[in-house]
mmCIF file of C-alpha atoms in Angstrom:
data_model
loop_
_atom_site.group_PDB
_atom_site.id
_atom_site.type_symbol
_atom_site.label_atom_id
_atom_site.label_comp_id
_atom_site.label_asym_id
_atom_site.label_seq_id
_atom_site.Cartn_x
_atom_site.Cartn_y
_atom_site.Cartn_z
ATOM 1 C CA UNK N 1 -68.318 -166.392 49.547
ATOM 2 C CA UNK N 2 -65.622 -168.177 51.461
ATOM 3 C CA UNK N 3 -66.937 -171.201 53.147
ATOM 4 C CA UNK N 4 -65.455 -173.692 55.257
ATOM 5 C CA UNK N 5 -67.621 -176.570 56.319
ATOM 6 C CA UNK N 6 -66.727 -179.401 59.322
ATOM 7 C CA UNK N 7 -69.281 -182.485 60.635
ATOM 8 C CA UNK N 8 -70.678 -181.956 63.764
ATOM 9 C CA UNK N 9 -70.194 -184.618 65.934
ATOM 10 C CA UNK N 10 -68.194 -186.929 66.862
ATOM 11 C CA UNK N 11 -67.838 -189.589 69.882
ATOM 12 C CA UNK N 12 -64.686 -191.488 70.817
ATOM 13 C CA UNK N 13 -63.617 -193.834 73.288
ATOM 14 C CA UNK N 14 -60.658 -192.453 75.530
ATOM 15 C CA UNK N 15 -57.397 -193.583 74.327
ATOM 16 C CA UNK N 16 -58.809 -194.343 70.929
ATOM 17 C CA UNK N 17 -57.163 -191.817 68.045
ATOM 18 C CA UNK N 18 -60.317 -188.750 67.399
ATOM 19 C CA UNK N 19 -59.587 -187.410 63.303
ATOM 20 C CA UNK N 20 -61.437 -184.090 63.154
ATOM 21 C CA UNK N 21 -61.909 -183.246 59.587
ATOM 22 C CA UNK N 22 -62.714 -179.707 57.599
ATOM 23 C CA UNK N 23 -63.288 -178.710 54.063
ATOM 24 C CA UNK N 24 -62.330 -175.315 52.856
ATOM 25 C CA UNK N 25 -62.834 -173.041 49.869
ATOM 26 C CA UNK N 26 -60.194 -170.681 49.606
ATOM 27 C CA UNK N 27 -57.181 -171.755 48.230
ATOM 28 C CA UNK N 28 -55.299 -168.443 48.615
ATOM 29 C CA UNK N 29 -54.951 -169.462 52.587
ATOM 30 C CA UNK N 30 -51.921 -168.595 53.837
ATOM 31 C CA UNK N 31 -52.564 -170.469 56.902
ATOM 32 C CA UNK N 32 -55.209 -172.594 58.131
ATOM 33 C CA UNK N 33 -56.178 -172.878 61.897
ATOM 34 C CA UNK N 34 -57.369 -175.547 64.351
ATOM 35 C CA UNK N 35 -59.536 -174.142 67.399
ATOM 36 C CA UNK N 36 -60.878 -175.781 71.054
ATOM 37 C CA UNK N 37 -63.721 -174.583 72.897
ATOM 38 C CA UNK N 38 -64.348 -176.123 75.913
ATOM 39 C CA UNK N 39 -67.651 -175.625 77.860
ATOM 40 C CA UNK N 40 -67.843 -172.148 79.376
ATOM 41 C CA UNK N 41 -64.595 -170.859 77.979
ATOM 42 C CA UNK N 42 -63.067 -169.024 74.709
ATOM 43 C CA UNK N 43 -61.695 -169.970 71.890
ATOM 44 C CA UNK N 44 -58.349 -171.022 72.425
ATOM 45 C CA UNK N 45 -55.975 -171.441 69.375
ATOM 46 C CA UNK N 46 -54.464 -174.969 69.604
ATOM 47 C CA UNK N 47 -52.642 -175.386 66.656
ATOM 48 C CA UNK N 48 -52.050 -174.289 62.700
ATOM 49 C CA UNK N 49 -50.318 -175.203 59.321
ATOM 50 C CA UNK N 50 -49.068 -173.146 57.164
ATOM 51 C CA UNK N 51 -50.187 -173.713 53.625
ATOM 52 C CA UNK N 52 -47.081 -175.239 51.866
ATOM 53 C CA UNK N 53 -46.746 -177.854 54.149
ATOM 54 C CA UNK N 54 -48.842 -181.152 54.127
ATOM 55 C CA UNK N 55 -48.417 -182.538 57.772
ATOM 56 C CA UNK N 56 -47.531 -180.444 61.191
ATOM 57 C CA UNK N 57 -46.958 -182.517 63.889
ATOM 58 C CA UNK N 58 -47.209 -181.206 67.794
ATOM 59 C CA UNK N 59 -47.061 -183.890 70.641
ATOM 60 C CA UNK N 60 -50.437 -185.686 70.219
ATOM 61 C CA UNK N 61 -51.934 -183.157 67.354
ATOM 62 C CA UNK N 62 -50.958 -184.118 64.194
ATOM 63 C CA UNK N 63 -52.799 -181.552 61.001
ATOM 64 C CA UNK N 64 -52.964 -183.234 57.634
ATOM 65 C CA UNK N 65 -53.480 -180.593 54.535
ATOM 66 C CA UNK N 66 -54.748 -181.781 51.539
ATOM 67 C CA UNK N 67 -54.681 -178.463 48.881
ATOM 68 C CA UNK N 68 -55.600 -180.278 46.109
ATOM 69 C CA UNK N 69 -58.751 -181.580 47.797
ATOM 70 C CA UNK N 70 -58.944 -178.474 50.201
ATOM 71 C CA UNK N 71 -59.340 -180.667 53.045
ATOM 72 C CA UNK N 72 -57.810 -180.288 56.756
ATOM 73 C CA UNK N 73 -57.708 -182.480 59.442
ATOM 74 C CA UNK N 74 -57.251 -183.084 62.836
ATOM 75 C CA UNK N 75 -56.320 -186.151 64.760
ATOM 76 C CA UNK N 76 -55.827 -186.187 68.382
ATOM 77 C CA UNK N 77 -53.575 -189.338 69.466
ATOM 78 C CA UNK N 78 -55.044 -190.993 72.902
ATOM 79 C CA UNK N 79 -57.667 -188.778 73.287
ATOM 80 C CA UNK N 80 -58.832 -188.038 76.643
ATOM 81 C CA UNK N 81 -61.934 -187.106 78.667
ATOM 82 C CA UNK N 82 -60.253 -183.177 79.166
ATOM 83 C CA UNK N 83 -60.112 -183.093 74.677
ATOM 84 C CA UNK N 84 -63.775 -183.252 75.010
ATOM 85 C CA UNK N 85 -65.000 -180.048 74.027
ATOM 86 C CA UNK N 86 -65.810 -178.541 70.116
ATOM 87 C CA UNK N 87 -63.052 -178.083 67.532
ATOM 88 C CA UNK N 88 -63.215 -174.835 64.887
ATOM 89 C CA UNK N 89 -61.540 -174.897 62.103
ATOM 90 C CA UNK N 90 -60.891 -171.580 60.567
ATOM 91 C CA UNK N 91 -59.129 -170.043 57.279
ATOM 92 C CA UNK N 92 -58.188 -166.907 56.773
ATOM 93 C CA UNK N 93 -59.582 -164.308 53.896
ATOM 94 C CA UNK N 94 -58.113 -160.821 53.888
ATOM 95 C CA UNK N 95 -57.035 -161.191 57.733
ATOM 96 C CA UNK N 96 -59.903 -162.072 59.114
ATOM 97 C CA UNK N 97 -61.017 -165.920 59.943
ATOM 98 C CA UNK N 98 -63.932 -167.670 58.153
ATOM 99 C CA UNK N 99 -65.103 -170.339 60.734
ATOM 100 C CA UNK N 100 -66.832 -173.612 60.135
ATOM 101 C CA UNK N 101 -69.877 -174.759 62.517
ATOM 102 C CA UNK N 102 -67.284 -176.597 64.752
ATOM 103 C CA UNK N 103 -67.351 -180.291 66.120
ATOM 104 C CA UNK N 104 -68.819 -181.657 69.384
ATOM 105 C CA UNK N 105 -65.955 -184.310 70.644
ATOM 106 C CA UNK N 106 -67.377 -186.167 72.906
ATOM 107 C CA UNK N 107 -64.762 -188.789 74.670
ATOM 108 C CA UNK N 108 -66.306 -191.607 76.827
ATOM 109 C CA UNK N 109 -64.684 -193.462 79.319
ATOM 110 C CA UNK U 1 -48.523 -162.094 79.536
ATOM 111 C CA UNK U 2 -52.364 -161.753 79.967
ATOM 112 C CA UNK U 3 -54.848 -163.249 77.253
ATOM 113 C CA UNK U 4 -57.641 -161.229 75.589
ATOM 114 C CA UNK U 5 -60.147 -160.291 78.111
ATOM 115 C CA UNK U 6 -63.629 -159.416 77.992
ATOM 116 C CA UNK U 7 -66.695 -157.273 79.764
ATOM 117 C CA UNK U 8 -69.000 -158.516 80.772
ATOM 118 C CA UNK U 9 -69.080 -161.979 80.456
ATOM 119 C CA UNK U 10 -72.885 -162.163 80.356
ATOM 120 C CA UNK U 11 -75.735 -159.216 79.741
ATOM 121 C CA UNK U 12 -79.096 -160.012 79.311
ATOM 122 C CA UNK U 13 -81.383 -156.376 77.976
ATOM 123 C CA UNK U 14 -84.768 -156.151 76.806
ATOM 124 C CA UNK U 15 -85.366 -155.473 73.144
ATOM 125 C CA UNK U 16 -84.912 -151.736 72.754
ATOM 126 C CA UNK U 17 -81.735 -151.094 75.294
ATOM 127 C CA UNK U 18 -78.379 -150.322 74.699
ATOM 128 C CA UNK U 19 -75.847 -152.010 75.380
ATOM 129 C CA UNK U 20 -71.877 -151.643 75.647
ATOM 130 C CA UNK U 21 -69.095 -154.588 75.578
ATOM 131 C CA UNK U 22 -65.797 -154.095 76.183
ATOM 132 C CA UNK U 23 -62.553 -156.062 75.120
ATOM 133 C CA UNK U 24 -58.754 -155.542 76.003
ATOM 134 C CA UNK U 25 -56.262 -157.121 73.385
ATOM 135 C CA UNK U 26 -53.247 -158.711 74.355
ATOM 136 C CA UNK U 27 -50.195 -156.122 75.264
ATOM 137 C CA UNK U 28 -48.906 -155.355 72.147
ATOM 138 C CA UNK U 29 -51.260 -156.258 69.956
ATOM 139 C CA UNK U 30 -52.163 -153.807 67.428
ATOM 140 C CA UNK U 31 -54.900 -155.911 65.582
ATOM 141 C CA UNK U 32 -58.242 -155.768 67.371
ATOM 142 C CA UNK U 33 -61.125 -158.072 65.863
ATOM 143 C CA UNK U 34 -64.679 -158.656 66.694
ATOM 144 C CA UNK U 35 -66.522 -161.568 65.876
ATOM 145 C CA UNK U 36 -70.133 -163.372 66.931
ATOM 146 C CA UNK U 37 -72.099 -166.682 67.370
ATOM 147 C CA UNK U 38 -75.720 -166.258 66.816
ATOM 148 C CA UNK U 39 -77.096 -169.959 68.372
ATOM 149 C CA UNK U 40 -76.488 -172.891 65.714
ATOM 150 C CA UNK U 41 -74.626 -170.910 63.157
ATOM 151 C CA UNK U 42 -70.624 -170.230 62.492
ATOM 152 C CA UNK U 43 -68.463 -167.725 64.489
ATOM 153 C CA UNK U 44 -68.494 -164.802 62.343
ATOM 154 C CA UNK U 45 -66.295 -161.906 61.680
ATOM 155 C CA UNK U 46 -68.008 -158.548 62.429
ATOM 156 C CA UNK U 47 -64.616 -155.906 62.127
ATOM 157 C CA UNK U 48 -61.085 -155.042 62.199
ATOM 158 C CA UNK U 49 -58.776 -152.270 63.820
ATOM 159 C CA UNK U 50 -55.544 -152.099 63.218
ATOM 160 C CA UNK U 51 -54.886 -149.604 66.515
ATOM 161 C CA UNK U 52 -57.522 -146.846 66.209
ATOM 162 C CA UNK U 53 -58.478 -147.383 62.539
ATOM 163 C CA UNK U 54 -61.025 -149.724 61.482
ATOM 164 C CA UNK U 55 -59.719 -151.549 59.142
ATOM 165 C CA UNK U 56 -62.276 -153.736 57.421
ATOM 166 C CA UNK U 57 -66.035 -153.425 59.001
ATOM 167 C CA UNK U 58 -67.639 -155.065 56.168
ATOM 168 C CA UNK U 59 -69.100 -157.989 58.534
ATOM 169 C CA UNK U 60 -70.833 -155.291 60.711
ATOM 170 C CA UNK U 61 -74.707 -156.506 60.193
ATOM 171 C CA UNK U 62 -75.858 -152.846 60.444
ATOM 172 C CA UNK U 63 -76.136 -149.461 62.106
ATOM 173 C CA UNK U 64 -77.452 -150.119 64.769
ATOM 174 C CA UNK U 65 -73.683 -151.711 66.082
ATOM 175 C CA UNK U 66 -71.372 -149.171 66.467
ATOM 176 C CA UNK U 67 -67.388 -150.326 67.577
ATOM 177 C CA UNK U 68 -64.225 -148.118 68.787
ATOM 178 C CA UNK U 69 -60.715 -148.245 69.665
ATOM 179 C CA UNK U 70 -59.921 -144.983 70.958
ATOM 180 C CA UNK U 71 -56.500 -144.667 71.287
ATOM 181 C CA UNK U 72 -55.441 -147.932 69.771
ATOM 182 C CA UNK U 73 -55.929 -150.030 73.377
ATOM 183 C CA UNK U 74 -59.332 -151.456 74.482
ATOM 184 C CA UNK U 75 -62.571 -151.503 72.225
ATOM 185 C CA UNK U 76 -65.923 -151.226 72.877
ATOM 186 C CA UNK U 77 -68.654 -152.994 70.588
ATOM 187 C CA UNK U 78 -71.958 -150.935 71.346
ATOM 188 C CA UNK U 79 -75.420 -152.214 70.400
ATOM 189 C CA UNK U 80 -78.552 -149.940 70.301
ATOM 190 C CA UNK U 81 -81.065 -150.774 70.016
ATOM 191 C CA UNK U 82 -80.707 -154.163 70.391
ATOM 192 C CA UNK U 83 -82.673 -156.757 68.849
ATOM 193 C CA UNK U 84 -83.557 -160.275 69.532
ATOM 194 C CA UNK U 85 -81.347 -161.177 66.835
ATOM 195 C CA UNK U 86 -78.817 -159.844 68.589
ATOM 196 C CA UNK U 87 -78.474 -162.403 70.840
ATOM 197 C CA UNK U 88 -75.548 -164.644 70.291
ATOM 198 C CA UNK U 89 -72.076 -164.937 71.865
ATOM 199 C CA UNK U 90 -69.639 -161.767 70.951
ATOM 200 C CA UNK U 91 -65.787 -162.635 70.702
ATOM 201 C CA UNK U 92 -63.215 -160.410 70.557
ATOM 202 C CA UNK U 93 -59.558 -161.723 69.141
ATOM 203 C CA UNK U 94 -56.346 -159.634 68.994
ATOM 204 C CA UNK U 95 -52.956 -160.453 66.855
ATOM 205 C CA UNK U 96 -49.505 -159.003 66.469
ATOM 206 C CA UNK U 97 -49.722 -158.982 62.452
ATOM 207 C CA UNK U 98 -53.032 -159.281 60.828
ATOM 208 C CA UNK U 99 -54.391 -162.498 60.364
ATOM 209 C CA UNK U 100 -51.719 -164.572 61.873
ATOM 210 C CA UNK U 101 -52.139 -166.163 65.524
ATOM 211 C CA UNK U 102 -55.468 -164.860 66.467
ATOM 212 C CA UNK U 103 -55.712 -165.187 70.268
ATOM 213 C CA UNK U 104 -59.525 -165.031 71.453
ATOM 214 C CA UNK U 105 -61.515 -163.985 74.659
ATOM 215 C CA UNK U 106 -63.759 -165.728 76.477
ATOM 216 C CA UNK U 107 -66.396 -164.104 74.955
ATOM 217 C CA UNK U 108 -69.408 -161.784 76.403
ATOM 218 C CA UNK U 109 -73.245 -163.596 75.905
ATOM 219 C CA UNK U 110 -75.780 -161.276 75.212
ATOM 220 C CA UNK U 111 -79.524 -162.437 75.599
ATOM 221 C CA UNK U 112 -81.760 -159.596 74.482
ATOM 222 C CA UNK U 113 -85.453 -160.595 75.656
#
């Protein structure tokens, strides 16, 4: 089956640059999704890529796809104590979204 | 516009009980999904309406969950009896078109002792 697999922690200094990154299996993707979940509170959808592009850029998220490789990534530009929280990537298979485990970003002070 | 919501936010029922959670999509939104988070493992999908239909329920782990969408509005995702495996966190997501721009609730916990 579909699998989509991301490391689970990761620990930053705030203002330093946090890369989040995400392996997938499915290259029939049409898009591929970045989620936040901060403590206590939903998923919320912060950003995607379509799958013909290899870079989407939006203020201080910036998604790299690699198809060949199948590999996503994040990276969060001056990270700051609120961007702690853990970051889902998801694809999608016949509508529905296959999740990794998430990441734990942890930002100190 | 309002997000997804979700009731209750927490439920905690002894092995054996039923339960009932309930999820309102987003205005509009015709695609209706449930998903879960047992502890330590990925969110997974559990089923699909498109308005009142289900459309996919192949990630429904068995019987004993039954989910509906009368009417094509708000869902309920009912559990009986419910297990100790049971326990996890239960999202709910809604989209305009399928698969695109998934927009999640806060989710419902459910701790079955």
């Amino acid at each position: 089956g579909e699998d989509v697999e991301q490391s689970l922690f990761l620990s930053v200094r705030e203002g330093d640059s946090s890369v989040i990154n995400c392996t997938y299996t499915d290259s029939s993707s049409t898009y591929l999704y970045w989620y936040k979940q901060e403590p206590g509170a939903g998923l919320q959808l912060l950003t995607y890529i379509f799958s013909n592009m290899d870079m989407k850029q939006d203020q201080r998220l910036t998604v790299l796809l690699n198809k060949k490789d199948k590999h996503l990534s994040l990276r969060i530009a001056d990270t700051q104590t609120g961007d702690s929280a853990i970051y889902f990537c998801a694809e999608v298979d016949q509508g529905n979204l296959i999740f990794g485990k998430g990441t734990k970003l942890s930002v100190k002070p | 516009e309002a997000g997804v919501t979700q009731f209750p936010s927490h439920s905690v029922i002894e092995k054996g009980q039923t339960v009932t959670l309930r999820c309102d999509p987003i205005s509009g939104h015709d695609n209706l999904y449930w998903y879960r988070r047992v502890m330590g493992k990925e969110i997974k999908f559990l089923l699909h309406f498109v308005k009142e239909s289900k459309q996919d329920e192949s990630g429904m782990p068995n019987n004993r969950f039954l989910a509906e969408r009368t009417g094509g509005t708000y869902s309920t995702l009912k559990v009986q009896p419910a297990e100790l495996e049971d326990s996890g966190v239960y999202f709910c997501a809604s989209s305009r078109d399928r698969g695109y721009e998934q927009y999640f609730g806060p989710g419902t916990r459910l701790t079955v002792t």
